[in-house]
Coordinates of C-alpha atoms in Angstrom, one line a residue:
Chain A
M98 CA 118.9 109.6 107.5
A99 CA 120.4 110.9 110.6
R100 CA 117.1 109.3 113.3
F101 CA 116.6 106.3 111.0
V102 CA 120.5 105.5 112.5
L103 CA 120.3 106.4 115.5
R104 CA 116.8 104.7 116.2
R105 CA 118.5 101.4 115.3
L106 CA 121.1 102.4 117.3
L107 CA 119.4 102.5 120.2
Q108 CA 117.5 99.3 119.4
S109 CA 121.4 97.0 119.0
A110 CA 121.6 99.0 122.7
I111 CA 118.4 97.1 124.1
V112 CA 119.6 94.8 122.8
L113 CA 123.0 94.2 123.9
L114 CA 122.1 95.0 127.6
G115 CA 119.5 91.1 126.2
V116 CA 123.1 89.5 125.9
T117 CA 124.7 91.1 129.3
L118 CA 121.9 89.7 130.7
V119 CA 122.3 85.9 129.1
V120 CA 126.1 85.5 128.2
F121 CA 126.0 86.5 132.6
L122 CA 122.8 83.9 133.7
L123 CA 123.8 81.2 130.9
L124 CA 128.1 81.5 133.3
Q125 CA 126.0 80.6 136.5
L126 CA 124.0 78.0 135.6
V127 CA 128.1 76.7 133.7
P128 CA 128.9 74.2 136.9
G129 CA 132.8 74.3 138.6
D130 CA 133.0 76.4 141.3
P131 CA 136.4 79.8 139.1
V132 CA 137.4 80.5 141.9
R133 CA 138.7 76.3 143.3
V134 CA 139.7 77.0 139.2
A135 CA 141.8 80.2 139.4
L136 CA 143.5 78.6 142.9
G137 CA 144.5 75.6 141.5
T138 CA 144.7 72.2 143.9
R139 CA 146.4 73.9 147.4
F140 CA 144.9 76.4 148.8
D141 CA 143.7 77.4 152.1
Q142 CA 139.7 78.2 153.0
Q143 CA 141.0 82.2 154.5
T144 CA 142.7 82.5 150.1
Y145 CA 139.8 81.4 148.5
D146 CA 136.9 83.8 150.3
A147 CA 139.4 86.4 149.7
L148 CA 139.3 85.9 145.7
R149 CA 136.2 85.0 146.3
E150 CA 135.6 88.7 147.6
R151 CA 137.6 90.0 145.4
S152 CA 135.9 89.3 142.5
G153 CA 133.0 90.3 143.7
L154 CA 131.1 86.0 143.8
D155 CA 130.0 86.2 146.9
R156 CA 127.4 88.8 146.7
P157 CA 123.5 88.8 145.4
L158 CA 123.4 88.3 142.2
V159 CA 120.9 91.0 140.8
A160 CA 124.0 92.9 142.5
Q161 CA 126.8 91.4 140.4
Y162 CA 124.9 92.5 137.7
V163 CA 124.5 95.7 137.7
S164 CA 128.1 95.5 138.8
Y165 CA 129.5 94.2 136.0
V166 CA 127.0 96.1 133.3
S167 CA 127.8 99.2 134.9
H168 CA 131.2 98.3 134.8
A169 CA 130.7 97.4 131.0
L170 CA 130.2 101.0 130.2
T171 CA 132.9 102.4 131.1
G172 CA 134.6 100.4 128.8
D173 CA 135.8 97.6 132.2
L174 CA 134.4 94.0 131.5
G175 CA 136.5 92.7 134.0
V176 CA 139.5 91.0 134.1
S177 CA 140.9 87.5 133.7
F178 CA 141.3 84.6 136.4
R179 CA 144.1 83.4 134.5
S180 CA 146.5 86.5 133.9
G181 CA 145.3 89.5 135.7
Q182 CA 145.1 91.3 132.9
P183 CA 142.2 94.0 132.1
V184 CA 139.7 91.0 129.4
T185 CA 138.9 94.3 126.9
T186 CA 142.8 94.4 126.2
I187 CA 143.3 90.9 126.0
V188 CA 140.2 91.5 123.5
L189 CA 141.7 93.8 121.7
E190 CA 144.5 92.6 121.1
R191 CA 143.4 89.6 119.0
L192 CA 141.3 91.3 117.4
P193 CA 143.6 92.1 114.2
A194 CA 144.5 88.5 113.8
T195 CA 141.1 87.9 113.5
L196 CA 139.6 90.2 111.8
S197 CA 142.0 90.3 109.1
L198 CA 141.5 86.5 109.0
A199 CA 137.7 86.4 108.8
V200 CA 138.2 89.9 106.3
T201 CA 140.6 87.9 104.3
A202 CA 138.8 85.0 103.9
V203 CA 135.4 86.7 103.0
L204 CA 136.5 89.2 100.3
L205 CA 138.3 85.6 98.8
A206 CA 135.0 84.4 99.4
L207 CA 133.6 86.9 96.7
L208 CA 135.5 86.7 94.3
V209 CA 134.9 83.7 93.6
A210 CA 130.7 83.3 95.0
F211 CA 129.7 86.7 93.1
P212 CA 131.0 86.1 89.6
L213 CA 130.1 82.2 90.1
G214 CA 127.1 83.1 91.7
V215 CA 125.5 85.0 88.9
L216 CA 126.9 83.4 86.2
S217 CA 125.6 80.1 86.7
A218 CA 121.8 82.3 87.7
V219 CA 122.6 84.3 84.4
R220 CA 123.5 80.9 82.2
S221 CA 121.3 78.6 84.2
G222 CA 121.2 74.6 83.7
S223 CA 124.8 74.7 81.6
A224 CA 127.9 73.6 82.1
L225 CA 129.4 76.1 84.4
D226 CA 126.7 76.3 86.2
H227 CA 126.4 72.9 87.0
A228 CA 130.0 73.0 87.7
A229 CA 129.1 76.1 90.1
R230 CA 126.7 73.9 92.1
V231 CA 129.1 70.8 92.8
F232 CA 131.0 73.0 93.7
S233 CA 128.9 74.9 96.3
Q234 CA 127.9 71.5 97.8
F235 CA 131.7 70.3 97.6
G236 CA 132.3 74.0 99.5
V237 CA 129.5 72.9 102.2
S238 CA 130.3 69.7 102.9
V239 CA 133.8 69.8 103.3
P240 CA 134.7 71.3 106.9
D241 CA 137.0 73.7 107.1
F242 CA 138.7 72.0 109.0
W243 CA 139.2 68.7 107.5
T244 CA 140.4 71.7 104.1
G245 CA 142.7 73.7 106.7
I246 CA 144.8 69.9 107.4
M247 CA 145.3 69.1 104.3
G248 CA 146.4 72.5 102.4
I249 CA 149.3 71.9 105.9
L250 CA 149.9 68.5 104.1
L251 CA 149.5 70.0 100.1
F252 CA 151.5 73.8 100.3
A253 CA 153.1 73.3 104.1
G254 CA 154.2 69.8 103.9
V255 CA 154.9 68.0 100.3
L256 CA 155.2 71.9 98.5
G257 CA 156.9 73.1 101.0
W258 CA 155.8 76.9 99.5
L259 CA 154.1 78.2 102.4
P260 CA 154.6 78.0 106.4
P261 CA 152.5 74.9 108.0
S262 CA 151.3 77.5 110.5
G263 CA 151.8 81.2 113.0
Y264 CA 150.6 84.9 112.5
V265 CA 152.3 88.5 111.5
A266 CA 150.7 91.4 112.0
L267 CA 150.2 92.7 108.9
T268 CA 151.3 96.0 110.4
E269 CA 154.7 94.3 111.1
D270 CA 156.0 92.6 107.6
P271 CA 152.7 92.6 104.9
A272 CA 154.0 89.3 102.6
G273 CA 154.8 87.2 105.9
W274 CA 151.3 88.0 107.0
A275 CA 150.1 87.2 103.2
S276 CA 151.9 84.2 103.3
H277 CA 150.3 82.7 106.8
V278 CA 147.4 83.9 106.7
I279 CA 146.6 82.4 102.7
L280 CA 146.0 78.7 104.5
P281 CA 143.2 79.0 107.2
A282 CA 141.9 82.6 105.2
T283 CA 141.1 79.5 101.9
A284 CA 139.9 77.1 104.3
V285 CA 137.3 79.3 106.3
G286 CA 136.4 81.6 102.7
L287 CA 135.7 77.6 100.8
V288 CA 133.0 76.6 102.8
T289 CA 131.5 81.2 102.5
A290 CA 131.9 80.6 98.9
S291 CA 129.7 77.6 98.8
I292 CA 127.1 79.8 100.4
L293 CA 127.6 82.7 99.2
T294 CA 127.5 81.2 95.0
R295 CA 123.9 79.6 96.2
F296 CA 123.0 82.2 97.4
I297 CA 123.9 84.4 94.6
R298 CA 122.9 82.2 92.8
S299 CA 118.9 82.0 94.2
S300 CA 118.7 85.4 94.4
V301 CA 119.3 86.4 90.7
L302 CA 117.1 83.5 89.6
E303 CA 114.5 85.7 91.5
V304 CA 114.6 88.7 90.0
L305 CA 115.9 86.9 86.6
S306 CA 111.7 85.8 86.6
E307 CA 110.6 89.7 88.2
D308 CA 108.3 91.2 86.3
Y309 CA 110.6 94.2 85.7
V310 CA 113.3 92.2 84.2
R311 CA 110.9 91.1 81.5
T312 CA 109.8 95.7 80.7
A313 CA 114.0 95.7 80.5
V314 CA 114.6 93.0 78.2
A315 CA 111.1 94.7 76.1
K316 CA 112.6 97.4 76.5
G317 CA 115.5 96.3 74.1
L318 CA 118.8 97.0 76.0
R319 CA 121.8 94.4 76.3
A320 CA 122.0 91.6 78.4
R321 CA 124.5 93.3 80.0
V322 CA 122.4 96.2 81.1
V323 CA 119.3 94.3 82.0
V324 CA 122.0 92.3 84.2
V325 CA 123.8 95.1 86.0
R326 CA 121.7 97.5 86.3
H327 CA 118.2 95.7 86.7
V328 CA 119.3 93.0 88.0
L329 CA 121.6 93.3 90.1
R330 CA 121.1 96.1 92.1
N331 CA 118.5 93.9 93.0
A332 CA 120.1 90.9 93.6
L333 CA 121.7 92.4 96.0
I334 CA 120.2 93.4 98.4
P335 CA 119.3 90.5 100.6
V336 CA 122.9 89.7 99.7
V337 CA 124.4 92.1 101.5
T338 CA 123.0 90.9 105.3
V339 CA 124.4 87.2 104.9
V340 CA 127.6 88.5 104.0
A341 CA 127.4 91.2 107.1
V342 CA 126.4 87.9 108.7
Q343 CA 128.8 85.1 107.4
L344 CA 131.7 87.7 108.1
A345 CA 130.5 88.4 111.9
S346 CA 130.4 85.0 112.1
L347 CA 134.0 84.8 111.0
V348 CA 135.3 86.7 113.8
G349 CA 133.5 85.6 116.4
G350 CA 133.2 81.6 115.6
V351 CA 136.6 80.3 113.0
I352 CA 137.5 78.9 117.1
V353 CA 138.7 75.7 114.8
I354 CA 140.6 77.2 112.5
E355 CA 142.5 79.2 114.8
V356 CA 143.9 76.9 116.6
L357 CA 144.4 74.8 113.6
F358 CA 147.0 77.0 112.1
A359 CA 147.6 78.7 115.1
W360 CA 146.0 81.8 114.9
P361 CA 146.6 84.3 118.1
G362 CA 142.5 85.4 117.0
V363 CA 139.6 85.8 119.0
G364 CA 138.3 82.6 118.5
R365 CA 141.7 81.1 120.3
L366 CA 141.0 83.2 123.1
T367 CA 137.2 81.8 123.9
Y368 CA 138.8 77.9 123.3
D369 CA 141.5 78.9 125.6
A370 CA 138.7 80.7 128.2
V371 CA 136.8 78.4 128.8
Q372 CA 139.2 75.1 128.4
A373 CA 140.0 77.2 131.4
R374 CA 137.6 78.1 133.0
D375 CA 137.7 81.8 133.1
Y376 CA 135.1 83.6 133.5
P377 CA 136.2 86.8 132.1
V378 CA 137.8 86.1 129.1
L379 CA 134.4 84.1 128.1
Q380 CA 132.6 86.5 129.2
G381 CA 133.9 89.8 127.3
A382 CA 134.8 87.5 123.7
V383 CA 131.5 86.7 123.9
L384 CA 129.6 89.8 124.7
F385 CA 132.2 91.3 122.0
V386 CA 131.5 88.8 118.7
A387 CA 127.2 89.6 120.2
A388 CA 128.4 93.9 119.9
L389 CA 130.3 92.3 116.9
F390 CA 127.2 91.5 115.3
L391 CA 124.9 94.3 116.1
L392 CA 126.8 96.2 114.9
M393 CA 127.2 94.2 111.5
N394 CA 123.8 94.8 111.3
L395 CA 122.8 98.7 111.7
L396 CA 126.0 98.1 109.0
V397 CA 123.4 96.0 106.9
D398 CA 120.7 98.7 107.5
V399 CA 122.0 101.6 106.8
L400 CA 123.5 99.8 103.5
Y401 CA 119.5 98.4 102.9
A402 CA 118.3 101.8 103.4
R403 CA 120.8 103.3 100.7
L404 CA 120.2 100.3 98.3
D405 CA 117.0 99.8 97.9
P406 CA 115.0 103.4 98.1
R407 CA 111.5 102.1 99.9
I408 CA 113.8 101.9 102.5
G409 CA 115.2 104.8 103.0
A410 CA 112.5 107.4 102.4
R411 CA 110.5 106.0 105.1
Chain B
M58 CA 86.8 102.8 59.9
K59 CA 88.1 105.3 63.0
T60 CA 92.1 105.5 61.4
S61 CA 93.2 109.1 61.2
S62 CA 97.1 108.1 60.5
P63 CA 99.5 111.0 60.8
A64 CA 102.4 109.0 58.8
A65 CA 99.8 108.2 55.8
G66 CA 103.0 106.4 54.2
R67 CA 102.8 103.6 56.5
E68 CA 99.1 102.8 55.9
A69 CA 100.4 101.2 52.4
E70 CA 101.9 98.1 54.9
P71 CA 101.2 97.0 58.1
V72 CA 102.6 97.8 60.9
L73 CA 103.2 94.7 62.3
D74 CA 102.1 91.4 60.4
I75 CA 102.1 88.4 62.2
E76 CA 101.6 85.0 59.1
D77 CA 101.2 81.6 60.5
L78 CA 102.9 82.0 64.3
T79 CA 102.9 78.2 66.2
V80 CA 104.2 77.6 69.5
T81 CA 105.1 75.3 70.9
I82 CA 106.7 74.7 74.4
G83 CA 108.1 71.9 75.7
T84 CA 107.7 71.1 79.6
R85 CA 108.4 68.4 81.6
R86 CA 104.8 67.1 81.0
G87 CA 105.2 67.0 76.7
Q88 CA 104.6 69.9 73.8
A89 CA 102.9 72.4 75.0
R90 CA 100.9 74.2 71.5
A91 CA 99.9 77.7 73.8
V92 CA 99.5 79.3 69.8
A93 CA 99.2 77.0 66.4
G94 CA 99.1 79.0 63.2
V95 CA 97.4 82.1 64.2
D96 CA 97.8 85.2 61.8
W97 CA 96.8 89.3 62.0
S98 CA 98.4 91.9 60.8
V99 CA 97.9 95.7 63.0
R100 CA 98.3 98.9 61.5
A101 CA 99.4 102.9 61.8
G102 CA 97.1 104.6 63.9
Q103 CA 94.6 101.3 64.5
T104 CA 94.4 99.0 67.7
L105 CA 93.5 95.7 67.4
A106 CA 91.7 94.3 70.0
L107 CA 93.0 90.3 70.6
V108 CA 91.1 88.8 73.3
G109 CA 90.1 85.5 74.9
E110 CA 90.7 83.9 78.3
S111 CA 94.3 83.3 80.4
G112 CA 95.7 81.1 78.5
S113 CA 94.2 81.2 75.6
G114 CA 97.7 82.0 73.3
K115 CA 97.1 86.4 72.5
S116 CA 99.6 87.2 75.0
M117 CA 102.0 84.1 73.9
T118 CA 102.0 85.1 70.8
V119 CA 102.5 88.4 70.6
L120 CA 106.0 87.5 73.0
A121 CA 106.6 85.3 71.1
A122 CA 106.0 87.5 67.8
T123 CA 108.2 90.2 68.6
G124 CA 111.1 87.7 70.5
L125 CA 110.7 87.5 74.3
A126 CA 108.8 83.7 74.4
P127 CA 110.5 82.5 76.8
R128 CA 113.3 79.9 76.8
A129 CA 111.7 76.7 76.2
A130 CA 109.4 78.0 73.9
R131 CA 110.2 77.3 69.3
V132 CA 108.4 79.5 67.7
T133 CA 108.1 78.8 63.9
G134 CA 106.0 81.2 60.5
R135 CA 106.2 84.6 59.6
V136 CA 106.3 88.0 62.0
R137 CA 107.2 91.1 60.1
L138 CA 108.3 94.6 62.0
L139 CA 107.7 97.8 59.1
G140 CA 108.8 95.3 56.1
E141 CA 111.1 93.8 58.2
E142 CA 111.6 89.9 58.4
L143 CA 112.0 89.2 63.0
T144 CA 112.4 85.0 63.1
T145 CA 115.2 84.9 60.9
L146 CA 116.9 87.8 62.3
S147 CA 119.4 87.1 64.6
E148 CA 118.7 88.7 68.3
P149 CA 121.0 92.4 68.6
R150 CA 118.9 92.7 65.3
R151 CA 116.1 92.3 67.0
R152 CA 116.9 93.4 70.3
R153 CA 116.7 97.0 68.8
L154 CA 114.1 97.3 66.0
R155 CA 112.1 95.9 68.9
G156 CA 113.6 98.4 71.4
R157 CA 112.9 101.3 68.3
H158 CA 110.1 100.4 67.9
V159 CA 107.9 98.8 69.7
G160 CA 106.7 99.7 73.1
F161 CA 104.9 97.1 75.9
V162 CA 102.7 98.6 78.6
F163 CA 102.3 95.1 80.6
Q164 CA 98.8 94.1 83.2
D165 CA 100.4 95.2 86.2
P166 CA 102.2 98.5 87.2
M167 CA 103.1 97.5 90.9
T168 CA 105.5 94.3 89.5
S169 CA 106.8 96.1 86.0
L170 CA 108.1 98.5 87.7
N171 CA 112.2 98.3 88.8
P172 CA 111.5 99.2 92.5
V173 CA 114.8 99.8 92.9
L174 CA 115.3 102.9 89.9
T175 CA 113.8 105.8 89.5
V176 CA 110.9 106.4 87.1
G177 CA 113.3 109.1 85.2
R178 CA 115.5 106.1 84.7
Q179 CA 114.2 104.0 84.5
V180 CA 111.6 105.8 80.9
S181 CA 115.4 108.1 80.0
E182 CA 117.3 105.0 79.5
A183 CA 114.9 103.4 76.1
C184 CA 116.6 106.7 74.6
E185 CA 119.8 106.3 75.4
E186 CA 120.3 102.9 74.4
H187 CA 118.2 104.1 71.2
L188 CA 117.9 106.8 70.3
G189 CA 121.6 107.7 71.1
M190 CA 120.5 110.9 73.3
T191 CA 122.9 111.6 76.0
R192 CA 121.9 111.2 79.8
R193 CA 121.3 114.2 80.0
Q194 CA 119.1 114.7 76.7
A195 CA 117.1 111.6 78.1
R196 CA 116.5 112.7 81.2
D197 CA 114.2 115.5 79.4
R198 CA 112.3 113.6 77.3
A199 CA 111.7 111.5 80.2
V200 CA 110.0 114.8 81.5
E201 CA 107.9 114.9 78.6
L202 CA 107.4 111.9 78.8
L203 CA 105.3 111.8 81.7
D204 CA 103.9 115.0 80.9
L205 CA 102.9 113.4 77.5
V206 CA 100.8 110.6 80.5
G207 CA 99.3 113.2 82.5
I208 CA 101.7 112.3 84.9
P209 CA 100.9 116.0 87.7
S210 CA 104.6 117.5 87.8
P211 CA 107.0 116.1 85.8
G212 CA 110.2 117.7 87.0
R213 CA 109.8 116.6 89.6
R214 CA 108.5 113.5 89.9
V215 CA 110.9 112.1 87.8
A216 CA 113.2 111.6 91.3
E217 CA 110.9 109.1 92.1
Y218 CA 111.0 106.0 92.5
P219 CA 108.0 103.5 91.7
H220 CA 106.9 102.9 95.5
Q221 CA 105.9 106.5 95.2
F222 CA 103.7 106.4 92.9
S223 CA 99.7 104.8 93.4
G224 CA 98.7 102.3 90.8
G225 CA 97.0 104.1 88.2
M226 CA 100.0 107.0 87.7
R227 CA 102.2 103.4 87.7
Q228 CA 100.3 102.5 84.4
R229 CA 101.4 106.5 83.6
V230 CA 104.3 105.9 83.8
V231 CA 105.0 102.2 82.3
I232 CA 103.2 103.2 78.9
A233 CA 105.5 106.6 79.2
M234 CA 108.5 104.0 78.9
A235 CA 107.0 102.0 76.1
L236 CA 106.4 105.4 74.4
A237 CA 110.0 106.7 74.5
C238 CA 111.5 106.8 71.8
E239 CA 107.8 106.8 69.5
P240 CA 107.4 103.2 68.7
A241 CA 105.1 102.2 65.7
L242 CA 103.5 99.7 68.0
L243 CA 102.5 99.5 71.5
I244 CA 101.7 96.6 72.8
A245 CA 99.2 97.0 76.5
D246 CA 98.6 93.4 77.0
E247 CA 95.5 93.5 79.6
P248 CA 96.6 97.7 81.1
T249 CA 94.5 98.3 82.6
T250 CA 92.9 94.3 84.5
A251 CA 95.8 94.8 88.2
L252 CA 93.3 98.6 87.8
D253 CA 90.5 99.9 89.8
V254 CA 87.4 100.6 87.5
T255 CA 88.1 104.3 87.6
T256 CA 91.9 104.6 86.6
Q257 CA 91.4 101.7 84.3
A258 CA 88.7 104.4 82.5
Q259 CA 91.3 106.9 82.3
I260 CA 93.8 105.0 80.7
V261 CA 92.3 103.2 77.9
E262 CA 91.0 106.4 77.3
L263 CA 94.9 107.9 77.3
V264 CA 96.3 105.1 75.0
A265 CA 93.2 105.9 73.0
D266 CA 95.0 108.9 73.1
L267 CA 97.8 108.9 72.2
R268 CA 97.1 106.6 69.7
R269 CA 95.4 109.0 68.3
R270 CA 97.9 111.7 68.1
L271 CA 100.8 110.0 67.8
G272 CA 99.5 107.3 64.9
T273 CA 100.3 104.4 66.9
A274 CA 99.3 101.1 65.9
V275 CA 97.7 99.5 68.5
V276 CA 97.1 96.6 70.2
W277 CA 95.5 95.2 72.7
I278 CA 96.0 92.4 74.7
T279 CA 92.3 91.5 76.9
H280 CA 89.8 89.4 78.1
D281 CA 87.3 92.6 79.1
L282 CA 85.0 92.4 76.1
G283 CA 84.1 96.3 77.8
V284 CA 87.1 97.5 76.6
V285 CA 87.5 96.3 73.3
A286 CA 84.2 98.2 71.8
G287 CA 85.6 101.4 73.8
V288 CA 89.6 100.9 72.0
A289 CA 89.3 98.6 69.0
D290 CA 88.8 98.9 65.4
T291 CA 89.0 95.0 64.9
V292 CA 89.2 92.1 67.2
A293 CA 90.5 88.5 67.1
V294 CA 88.9 86.2 69.8
M295 CA 90.9 83.0 70.4
Y296 CA 90.3 80.3 71.9
G297 CA 93.6 77.0 72.5
G298 CA 95.6 78.6 70.9
R299 CA 93.5 80.3 67.6
I300 CA 91.9 82.6 66.4
V301 CA 87.5 81.3 66.7
E302 CA 86.5 85.0 65.5
R303 CA 87.8 87.9 64.0
G304 CA 86.8 90.6 62.5
D305 CA 85.5 94.6 62.5
V306 CA 84.9 95.6 66.4
D307 CA 81.5 97.2 64.7
A308 CA 80.6 93.8 63.6
V309 CA 81.4 91.1 65.3
F310 CA 79.7 92.8 68.2
A311 CA 76.7 92.8 66.0
A312 CA 76.8 89.7 65.0
P313 CA 79.2 87.6 67.0
A314 CA 78.6 84.5 65.1
H315 CA 81.3 81.9 67.1
P316 CA 79.2 80.3 70.2
Y317 CA 81.9 80.9 72.2
T318 CA 82.5 84.5 71.3
R319 CA 78.5 84.9 71.7
G320 CA 79.2 82.9 75.0
L321 CA 81.5 86.0 75.8
L322 CA 79.2 88.5 75.2
A323 CA 76.2 87.0 77.5
A324 CA 78.5 86.6 79.9
R325 CA 79.7 90.8 80.2
P326 CA 77.7 92.9 82.6
D327 CA 74.5 94.4 80.8
P328 CA 72.7 96.2 83.3
E329 CA 69.5 95.9 81.7
R330 CA 69.2 92.4 83.4
A331 CA 71.0 93.9 86.8
G332 CA 69.5 91.8 89.4
G333 CA 69.4 88.1 87.8
D334 CA 72.8 85.4 88.0
L335 CA 75.4 86.7 84.8
P336 CA 75.9 83.8 82.5
A337 CA 78.4 81.5 81.9
I338 CA 80.3 79.0 79.6
Q339 CA 80.2 76.1 81.5
G340 CA 84.2 73.8 81.7
A341 CA 86.8 75.7 81.6
P342 CA 89.3 76.5 78.7
P343 CA 91.3 73.4 77.2
S344 CA 95.0 72.1 78.2
P345 CA 97.8 73.2 75.5
L346 CA 99.2 69.9 76.6
E347 CA 96.8 67.5 75.3
L348 CA 94.7 69.8 72.4
P349 CA 91.4 68.6 71.3
P350 CA 92.1 67.0 67.2
G351 CA 88.6 69.4 66.2
C352 CA 87.1 72.4 67.3
A353 CA 89.4 73.6 70.8
F354 CA 85.2 74.4 71.9
W355 CA 83.6 71.2 71.4
P356 CA 83.7 70.2 75.0
R357 CA 82.7 73.7 76.9
C358 CA 79.9 74.3 73.0
P359 CA 76.6 75.0 74.1
V360 CA 75.7 73.8 70.3
R361 CA 77.6 70.8 70.7
G362 CA 76.5 69.5 66.7
D363 CA 77.7 67.0 65.4
A364 CA 80.9 65.0 65.0
R365 CA 82.6 66.6 63.3
C366 CA 83.2 69.6 65.5
E367 CA 84.9 66.4 67.4
H368 CA 87.3 65.0 64.8
E369 CA 87.8 68.1 62.6
L370 CA 89.1 71.2 62.4
P371 CA 86.6 73.2 61.3
P372 CA 87.9 77.0 58.7
L373 CA 88.6 80.0 59.4
V374 CA 85.5 81.2 57.2
E375 CA 84.2 85.1 55.6
V376 CA 81.0 85.3 56.8
T377 CA 80.3 89.0 55.8
R378 CA 82.9 91.1 54.0
G379 CA 85.8 91.0 56.7
H380 CA 84.0 88.7 59.4
E381 CA 85.6 85.3 59.9
V382 CA 85.1 82.4 61.7
R383 CA 86.4 78.9 62.9
T384 CA 83.2 76.9 63.2
F385 CA 80.5 74.8 61.3
Y386 CA 77.8 76.4 63.0
P387 CA 78.5 80.4 62.2
G388 CA 75.0 80.7 63.5
G389 CA 73.7 78.8 66.6
E390 CA 71.8 75.3 66.0
D391 CA 69.7 76.4 63.1
A392 CA 72.3 77.4 60.4

């Protein structure tokens, strides 16, 4: 197992290196001179050259890249053009907000999708199954920002039960955090719940038609035992991947919702960095999200090996 | 008869007795009649072979009788397992009876074992469920059973997963699983089809040996007549959902009375005729969606008797004692 993890870590490192290259090159291709942006409209050539030199932007591309990667290895992702703060600090500051939103959304989604997906597969064709399908169709069709806006209008506007936007750290005021997180988490979680419901349903349905499930039924086991012991364990192996990918993509990508709810997370940071052409911050945010994806994938692989003996044995 | 049952009491009544079993399956294209009015029974220590092509209804007969037919299937008729009528039982009662008294060995050991559970767990879970054993007792029982079916070092292998076993060994695990609760009846649904020839012979021998030692009744579903000759006491040949011929194996093999049975026997590879083409039965079996009104074999029949065959269903009649056939021409054209 240790060797397996080590090998996967090494592979992840190589992929991450590739990501740095892509991120680095993409930003070279984007039009717009970051030094000009950083300086505003009024500056002289001397200041311009000085900043250009200080940022290393006057050096050849390869040298820039090598220096970027070697600094990144020590955790130094450069400084923000706008604020002059280290990028690493900026990104890490945003992490708790984003993580708490993403994890809450995925937990809410699982809470709905797991029972709904399993039941609608086990009782496929029933009224419950049809209801579940309507729900998931609705959930994937309606954009999360619409649900978010409707939520704000209803629960913050009409009913006045919840704050319309803003963020309170979980560590400072758990109740305040909960009241702030519930609307954005539900808006994002609804989409995730729909995707997961569909996926879990089809995965369970597929396993239900396996020969070994018939074997289990033939043994005269109770239906509940057949489903829990024989079906779920197999059906959930692929679900693990989808949950992890959903979680990772929420950490990196709930931009619209974070902007809508004034949620100071990584998505909001990315949005602001693009607006301001703050390249180091944008690079840092993208790199960070990519690293998170890789970490999630690694976790999935380790989980797979634990869930599926056929993988762990090798 | 090769019967040598230790359970003499069971001799009196059949372990499984099926009467007028009919299975219709509702499909999008209409009602498919998979099984039509099938009767047979099997006694302790006896082996009944159900023979026929794919789609002849042989597996469906057994699945429907034991309550394992797909949800879309409508099953009518009478099925008695150890004297208890199964068709009118509640599903929980039927499930308990099936699990306790019937063991199943399915065709493909590569897919009939759960890949994420140890073989020990898969063998022992039925003992916990039906024999009230503790987990520990059931595990010990699993080791015994693996030993019984000839798996070397069962104490170690009990904790291994199916992918660590070869095909033949997996089928032994499936057999151990089927025998977990010492069932009165073992149903073997083409258990050797997916295995290589040497392994096939070993599995056939294993089941025959276990039947002798445990006095289990066996229903062996197959399309391999070579296997039938080796293991069965009686044989029932199915075609288009009906039994077309049945009787003692020796009688049927010595004097097959139905043109279909004759065709099947002729299509067997025979070392004495090596080199030449195998005589095959022309055409394909009928679709259960549109069975002909008369003899289902009529479109492919080499005898091609007369209009009666096409429009009237031949009854099952006795040709010799205990040997019945469903044809108007029980000996060929000149009969």
